[in-house]
Amino acid sequence: MSKRTLRILTLTLWVLFIGSAVSITALFYMVQNDTNGWFGGLPSLEDLEKPDPELSSELLSADGELLGKYYRHNRTPVSYDELSAQLVNTLLVTEDIRFKKHSGIDLKGLLRAVFGKLTFQFKGGGSTITMQLAENLYKTSSANRGTLYDYPSVGQIITKLKEWIIAIQLEKSYTKEEILAMYLNTVEYGSNSYGIQVAAQTFFNKKPSQLTYPEAAVLIGAINAPTRYSPILNPDKAMAKRTEVLYNLHKYGLVSRQEFDSLKQTDFGLEYKVENHNEGLAPYFRKVIARYLLQWTKEHGYDLYEDGLKIYTTIDSRLQTYAEQAMEEHMDTLQAQFNAHWGDDNPWIDEEGNEIVGFLDKAIKRTHHYKSLVKTYGEESDSVELILNRKRQMRVFTWDGEVDTLMSSYDSLKHYKRFLQAGFMAMDPQTGHIKAWVGGINHKYFKYDHVKQGKRQPGSTLKPIVYTAAIDNDFSPCYPVVDAPVTFPRPGQDPPTWTPDNASGRFTGEVMTIRQAMARSVNSITAFMMKQLKPETVVEYAKRLGIESHLDAVPALSLGAGGDVSLYELVAAYSTFVNKGVYTKPFYISRIEDQNGNVIQQFVPETREALNEETAYIMLHMLKGTTEEVGGTGMALDRELRVDNEIAAKTGTTQNASDGWFMGVTKDIAAGAWVGGDERSIHFKHWYLGQGARTAMPIWERFMKKVYADPTLGFTKGPFAKPVKPISIELDCEKYNNFSQPSDSVRMELIDEDEIM
């Protein structure tokens, strides 16, 4: 080559270089100062200095355990210090080996990429980790597109220019370590895992700090194509990609050839589990509280699903675990008894005990599936019934685990309607903190919450409110009453009177104290007290004790038949007795922090004085009768719980045993359980099999035994705290326990007198 030719070539190269530099500089300026809308905007300096990726909000227990998350993309950030060295090395050799040497733009890598495209020998992209981070954070290829993006090739160049500009700014604002962590936090890895923290947990049940080279190679290999290189969906491709990544570690001297040969022979070592809203502790609680949090975030200018809030709850993960275990253990056994009891017969029956005709036909019309079919085909179309009766593969819930089977929609509905449902809640009666919340038997298959969302007739669990009104109106626990019929007039109705029966179906004529009567849940004596007090008075006391649901001021309220209430309301009402008469609205959030740990709001419970301290203590004494008096409905509680302990409790069972309840209070915990069918017509044939002492009380019993067996909780047996002032009435009814029973003539006089009251 002649000197003249060499000079011309050198000059040409300099002209091209200077021209390119000037062009790129001009383009940089034009992109940054785009007043015509050709290029689309760039993030503001404030946005560049404080990037804001979508972050999952976390729900935490009182003892610091993660209960669950709220997210559109499941992402939890980690810092550089929480990354293993193997993970960092694997990322660098795969995505950007010169990351620590450049300032956001790798000219060597860029020229390699351009040359590869021109020669059709592509050997990797020119985007650095910082440029990829710019795309992840600010969506440079899809957001803020100007008019020049109508020309695809031009749009690609503009996108790269934007990424260069943003990358340079990121490198000025953050350390290399911070950029690496931010990048790993923003990447998608597949299986609804966004960010390395969630990915490590999803695929390997590990923290990012624990990831090894083979594990890191799987995750880093999936970055650019998480579906194609998924070890779950495409294991062969994922294995080949992992081998390629591991080879890069050898290529750049981080592992020897022998180590590479050994590592590539290992299997994936997966412990795969995708996070979802049905998994983890307290799924019903998480769903119910989400409604409140959505409203709160809307009012305070936050997004629950992407602002990375930390919501600290009052739930104790250990108590929640014991509550879920107690329910599962008992309901598994109870369902087996229910199934054996009914055999091949259907458990939906009317008041005469006959199967309800057309029950499933009516029930299926309330389902989303039916409504969707009607919307598609029309209500009169034969296609609706054909599809509902067509058998198909489905996975169904059983207490022995999920089962794959062939069922039609009608078969499935019948299968699920046969299950008994349940709810359980426990709270600290002094603070109002909810400690455990189990809204149902399985959140994946039964979404309806039976703690707060569900409301049913409370049965005899409402009787203590009748007796609270009595005590507060100068009746003594030792007040004697005859077990005899009590009749209420019903003007203008047919029949014109109402006389409630006892559960036994008979009246003994026995005289007993009202403590004994409440302990045995004698209907006639509660009705007698209702007649003295009037229904309006009882409704007033129910409201004092936190029953917000509507109650009818009718005589039947004495038996808990005047309206539906929630377990949430009843547990709070019973807590008032042990909290010295102060009602505390059940309380489930202690504070909310932003993603930087700043406290946004501290929450305090709502309280009010509902009863005086003496009345509250006397009611504890009354309720203790359930586990102390002969014939008390709580005497079946395990003796291990009752020894050296004071338990204030009440069972409850509604008509036909549609609902079974148990409320139990100790000095430290107030808790309650409800058990019943999905609909009121679903229940045991015989009342005594479905009574609360058999269906609901065992859940409370199992829970409390687990609680007392765990010394880390600090809950101990013992007596209720007595009021500071001496009790003004006599509580020892021993001398009244052997009432002289009235003669038949006197008994008839009492009954006759009662009927005309």
PDB file of C-alpha atoms in Angstrom, residues 253-380:
ATOM      1  CA  GLY A 253     -10.639 -18.505  35.055  1.00  0.00           C
ATOM      2  CA  LEU A 254     -13.096 -18.679  37.926  1.00  0.00           C
ATOM      3  CA  VAL A 255     -13.332 -22.489  37.916  1.00  0.00           C
ATOM      4  CA  SER A 256     -10.891 -25.080  36.640  1.00  0.00           C
ATOM      5  CA  ARG A 257     -11.621 -27.466  33.779  1.00  0.00           C
ATOM      6  CA  GLN A 258     -12.021 -30.282  36.280  1.00  0.00           C
ATOM      7  CA  GLU A 259     -14.488 -28.218  38.338  1.00  0.00           C
ATOM      8  CA  PHE A 260     -16.434 -27.303  35.204  1.00  0.00           C
ATOM      9  CA  ASP A 261     -16.656 -30.953  34.128  1.00  0.00           C
ATOM     10  CA  SER A 262     -17.906 -31.861  37.603  1.00  0.00           C
ATOM     11  CA  LEU A 263     -20.427 -29.010  37.900  1.00  0.00           C
ATOM     12  CA  LYS A 264     -22.050 -29.629  34.522  1.00  0.00           C
ATOM     13  CA  GLN A 265     -22.867 -33.215  35.543  1.00  0.00           C
ATOM     14  CA  THR A 266     -24.966 -32.183  38.553  1.00  0.00           C
ATOM     15  CA  ASP A 267     -28.763 -31.995  38.390  1.00  0.00           C
ATOM     16  CA  PHE A 268     -30.685 -28.769  38.935  1.00  0.00           C
ATOM     17  CA  GLY A 269     -31.255 -29.406  42.658  1.00  0.00           C
ATOM     18  CA  LEU A 270     -34.622 -27.664  42.518  1.00  0.00           C
ATOM     19  CA  GLU A 271     -36.899 -27.054  45.486  1.00  0.00           C
ATOM     20  CA  TYR A 272     -39.568 -25.461  43.362  1.00  0.00           C
ATOM     21  CA  LYS A 273     -42.520 -23.671  44.910  1.00  0.00           C
ATOM     22  CA  VAL A 274     -44.291 -20.694  43.376  1.00  0.00           C
ATOM     23  CA  GLU A 275     -45.568 -18.104  45.834  1.00  0.00           C
ATOM     24  CA  ASN A 276     -49.280 -17.464  45.522  1.00  0.00           C
ATOM     25  CA  HIS A 277     -52.092 -16.063  47.617  1.00  0.00           C
ATOM     26  CA  ASN A 278     -53.269 -19.524  48.674  1.00  0.00           C
ATOM     27  CA  GLU A 279     -49.928 -20.490  50.196  1.00  0.00           C
ATOM     28  CA  GLY A 280     -48.386 -19.549  53.519  1.00  0.00           C
ATOM     29  CA  LEU A 281     -49.902 -18.583  56.833  1.00  0.00           C
ATOM     30  CA  ALA A 282     -53.226 -16.787  57.289  1.00  0.00           C
ATOM     31  CA  PRO A 283     -54.452 -16.682  53.657  1.00  0.00           C
ATOM     32  CA  TYR A 284     -57.998 -15.709  54.701  1.00  0.00           C
ATOM     33  CA  PHE A 285     -56.658 -12.942  56.921  1.00  0.00           C
ATOM     34  CA  ARG A 286     -54.456 -11.657  54.090  1.00  0.00           C
ATOM     35  CA  LYS A 287     -57.408 -11.513  51.734  1.00  0.00           C
ATOM     36  CA  VAL A 288     -59.713  -9.756  54.200  1.00  0.00           C
ATOM     37  CA  ILE A 289     -57.098  -7.235  55.288  1.00  0.00           C
ATOM     38  CA  ALA A 290     -56.285  -6.482  51.630  1.00  0.00           C
ATOM     39  CA  ARG A 291     -59.661  -4.758  51.250  1.00  0.00           C
ATOM     40  CA  TYR A 292     -58.793  -2.417  54.091  1.00  0.00           C
ATOM     41  CA  LEU A 293     -55.266  -1.837  52.777  1.00  0.00           C
ATOM     42  CA  LEU A 294     -56.516  -0.997  49.287  1.00  0.00           C
ATOM     43  CA  GLN A 295     -58.767   1.675  50.752  1.00  0.00           C
ATOM     44  CA  TRP A 296     -56.015   2.972  53.038  1.00  0.00           C
ATOM     45  CA  THR A 297     -53.429   3.216  50.240  1.00  0.00           C
ATOM     46  CA  LYS A 298     -55.940   4.963  47.980  1.00  0.00           C
ATOM     47  CA  GLU A 299     -56.633   7.570  50.668  1.00  0.00           C
ATOM     48  CA  HIS A 300     -52.931   8.095  51.419  1.00  0.00           C
ATOM     49  CA  GLY A 301     -51.574   8.160  47.861  1.00  0.00           C
ATOM     50  CA  TYR A 302     -49.830   4.772  47.739  1.00  0.00           C
ATOM     51  CA  ASP A 303     -50.092   1.713  45.512  1.00  0.00           C
ATOM     52  CA  LEU A 304     -50.366  -1.475  47.562  1.00  0.00           C
ATOM     53  CA  TYR A 305     -49.120  -3.607  44.666  1.00  0.00           C
ATOM     54  CA  GLU A 306     -45.957  -1.737  43.701  1.00  0.00           C
ATOM     55  CA  ASP A 307     -44.798   0.647  46.441  1.00  0.00           C
ATOM     56  CA  GLY A 308     -42.974  -1.911  48.597  1.00  0.00           C
ATOM     57  CA  LEU A 309     -44.827  -1.099  51.794  1.00  0.00           C
ATOM     58  CA  LYS A 310     -44.217  -3.094  54.946  1.00  0.00           C
ATOM     59  CA  ILE A 311     -47.424  -3.759  56.872  1.00  0.00           C
ATOM     60  CA  TYR A 312     -46.845  -4.990  60.414  1.00  0.00           C
ATOM     61  CA  THR A 313     -49.797  -6.974  61.748  1.00  0.00           C
ATOM     62  CA  THR A 314     -50.762  -8.182  65.202  1.00  0.00           C
ATOM     63  CA  ILE A 315     -50.878 -11.825  64.056  1.00  0.00           C
ATOM     64  CA  ASP A 316     -48.423 -14.094  65.885  1.00  0.00           C
ATOM     65  CA  SER A 317     -47.064 -16.655  63.409  1.00  0.00           C
ATOM     66  CA  ARG A 318     -46.807 -19.338  66.106  1.00  0.00           C
ATOM     67  CA  LEU A 319     -50.381 -18.878  67.303  1.00  0.00           C
ATOM     68  CA  GLN A 320     -51.546 -18.734  63.692  1.00  0.00           C
ATOM     69  CA  THR A 321     -49.762 -22.002  62.960  1.00  0.00           C
ATOM     70  CA  TYR A 322     -51.363 -23.682  65.984  1.00  0.00           C
ATOM     71  CA  ALA A 323     -54.797 -22.382  65.005  1.00  0.00           C
ATOM     72  CA  GLU A 324     -54.478 -23.709  61.464  1.00  0.00           C
ATOM     73  CA  GLN A 325     -53.213 -27.050  62.743  1.00  0.00           C
ATOM     74  CA  ALA A 326     -56.031 -27.323  65.301  1.00  0.00           C
ATOM     75  CA  MET A 327     -58.677 -26.671  62.676  1.00  0.00           C
ATOM     76  CA  GLU A 328     -57.161 -29.063  60.158  1.00  0.00           C
ATOM     77  CA  GLU A 329     -56.784 -31.882  62.689  1.00  0.00           C
ATOM     78  CA  HIS A 330     -60.329 -31.612  63.984  1.00  0.00           C
ATOM     79  CA  MET A 331     -62.135 -30.885  60.722  1.00  0.00           C
ATOM     80  CA  ASP A 332     -60.477 -33.854  59.025  1.00  0.00           C
ATOM     81  CA  THR A 333     -61.903 -36.120  61.746  1.00  0.00           C
ATOM     82  CA  LEU A 334     -65.285 -34.383  61.871  1.00  0.00           C
ATOM     83  CA  GLN A 335     -65.720 -34.578  58.093  1.00  0.00           C
ATOM     84  CA  ALA A 336     -65.078 -38.319  58.181  1.00  0.00           C
ATOM     85  CA  GLN A 337     -67.811 -38.631  60.823  1.00  0.00           C
ATOM     86  CA  PHE A 338     -70.148 -36.475  58.743  1.00  0.00           C
ATOM     87  CA  ASN A 339     -69.539 -38.552  55.624  1.00  0.00           C
ATOM     88  CA  ALA A 340     -70.124 -41.817  57.502  1.00  0.00           C
ATOM     89  CA  HIS A 341     -73.253 -40.339  59.090  1.00  0.00           C
ATOM     90  CA  TRP A 342     -74.805 -39.488  55.716  1.00  0.00           C
ATOM     91  CA  GLY A 343     -73.381 -42.314  53.606  1.00  0.00           C
ATOM     92  CA  ASP A 344     -74.741 -42.052  50.070  1.00  0.00           C
ATOM     93  CA  ASP A 345     -77.566 -39.713  51.100  1.00  0.00           C
ATOM     94  CA  ASN A 346     -77.335 -35.995  50.451  1.00  0.00           C
ATOM     95  CA  PRO A 347     -76.966 -33.797  53.587  1.00  0.00           C
ATOM     96  CA  TRP A 348     -79.185 -30.902  52.448  1.00  0.00           C
ATOM     97  CA  ILE A 349     -82.511 -31.402  54.181  1.00  0.00           C
ATOM     98  CA  ASP A 350     -85.569 -29.360  55.147  1.00  0.00           C
ATOM     99  CA  GLU A 351     -86.999 -28.886  58.634  1.00  0.00           C
ATOM    100  CA  GLU A 352     -88.813 -32.235  58.408  1.00  0.00           C
ATOM    101  CA  GLY A 353     -85.568 -34.035  57.589  1.00  0.00           C
ATOM    102  CA  ASN A 354     -86.382 -34.619  53.910  1.00  0.00           C
ATOM    103  CA  GLU A 355     -83.863 -33.997  51.136  1.00  0.00           C
ATOM    104  CA  ILE A 356     -84.462 -30.641  49.461  1.00  0.00           C
ATOM    105  CA  VAL A 357     -85.609 -31.272  45.898  1.00  0.00           C
ATOM    106  CA  GLY A 358     -83.723 -29.265  43.277  1.00  0.00           C
ATOM    107  CA  PHE A 359     -81.065 -28.114  45.751  1.00  0.00           C
ATOM    108  CA  LEU A 360     -78.157 -28.491  43.304  1.00  0.00           C
ATOM    109  CA  ASP A 361     -80.127 -26.943  40.433  1.00  0.00           C
ATOM    110  CA  LYS A 362     -80.686 -23.800  42.485  1.00  0.00           C
ATOM    111  CA  ALA A 363     -77.156 -23.767  43.873  1.00  0.00           C
ATOM    112  CA  ILE A 364     -75.469 -24.077  40.476  1.00  0.00           C
ATOM    113  CA  LYS A 365     -77.335 -21.021  39.205  1.00  0.00           C
ATOM    114  CA  ARG A 366     -75.472 -18.951  41.785  1.00  0.00           C
ATOM    115  CA  THR A 367     -72.044 -19.997  40.464  1.00  0.00           C
ATOM    116  CA  HIS A 368     -69.826 -17.842  38.220  1.00  0.00           C
ATOM    117  CA  HIS A 369     -69.510 -20.763  35.794  1.00  0.00           C
ATOM    118  CA  TYR A 370     -73.252 -20.969  35.238  1.00  0.00           C
ATOM    119  CA  LYS A 371     -73.609 -17.214  34.813  1.00  0.00           C
ATOM    120  CA  SER A 372     -70.770 -17.197  32.298  1.00  0.00           C
ATOM    121  CA  LEU A 373     -72.409 -19.977  30.274  1.00  0.00           C
ATOM    122  CA  VAL A 374     -75.754 -18.189  30.278  1.00  0.00           C
ATOM    123  CA  LYS A 375     -74.047 -15.014  29.091  1.00  0.00           C
ATOM    124  CA  THR A 376     -72.439 -16.956  26.228  1.00  0.00           C
ATOM    125  CA  TYR A 377     -75.288 -19.263  25.133  1.00  0.00           C
ATOM    126  CA  GLY A 378     -78.460 -17.783  26.625  1.00  0.00           C
ATOM    127  CA  GLU A 379     -80.491 -19.033  29.573  1.00  0.00           C
ATOM    128  CA  GLU A 380     -82.779 -21.275  27.499  1.00  0.00           C
TER     129      GLU A 380
END
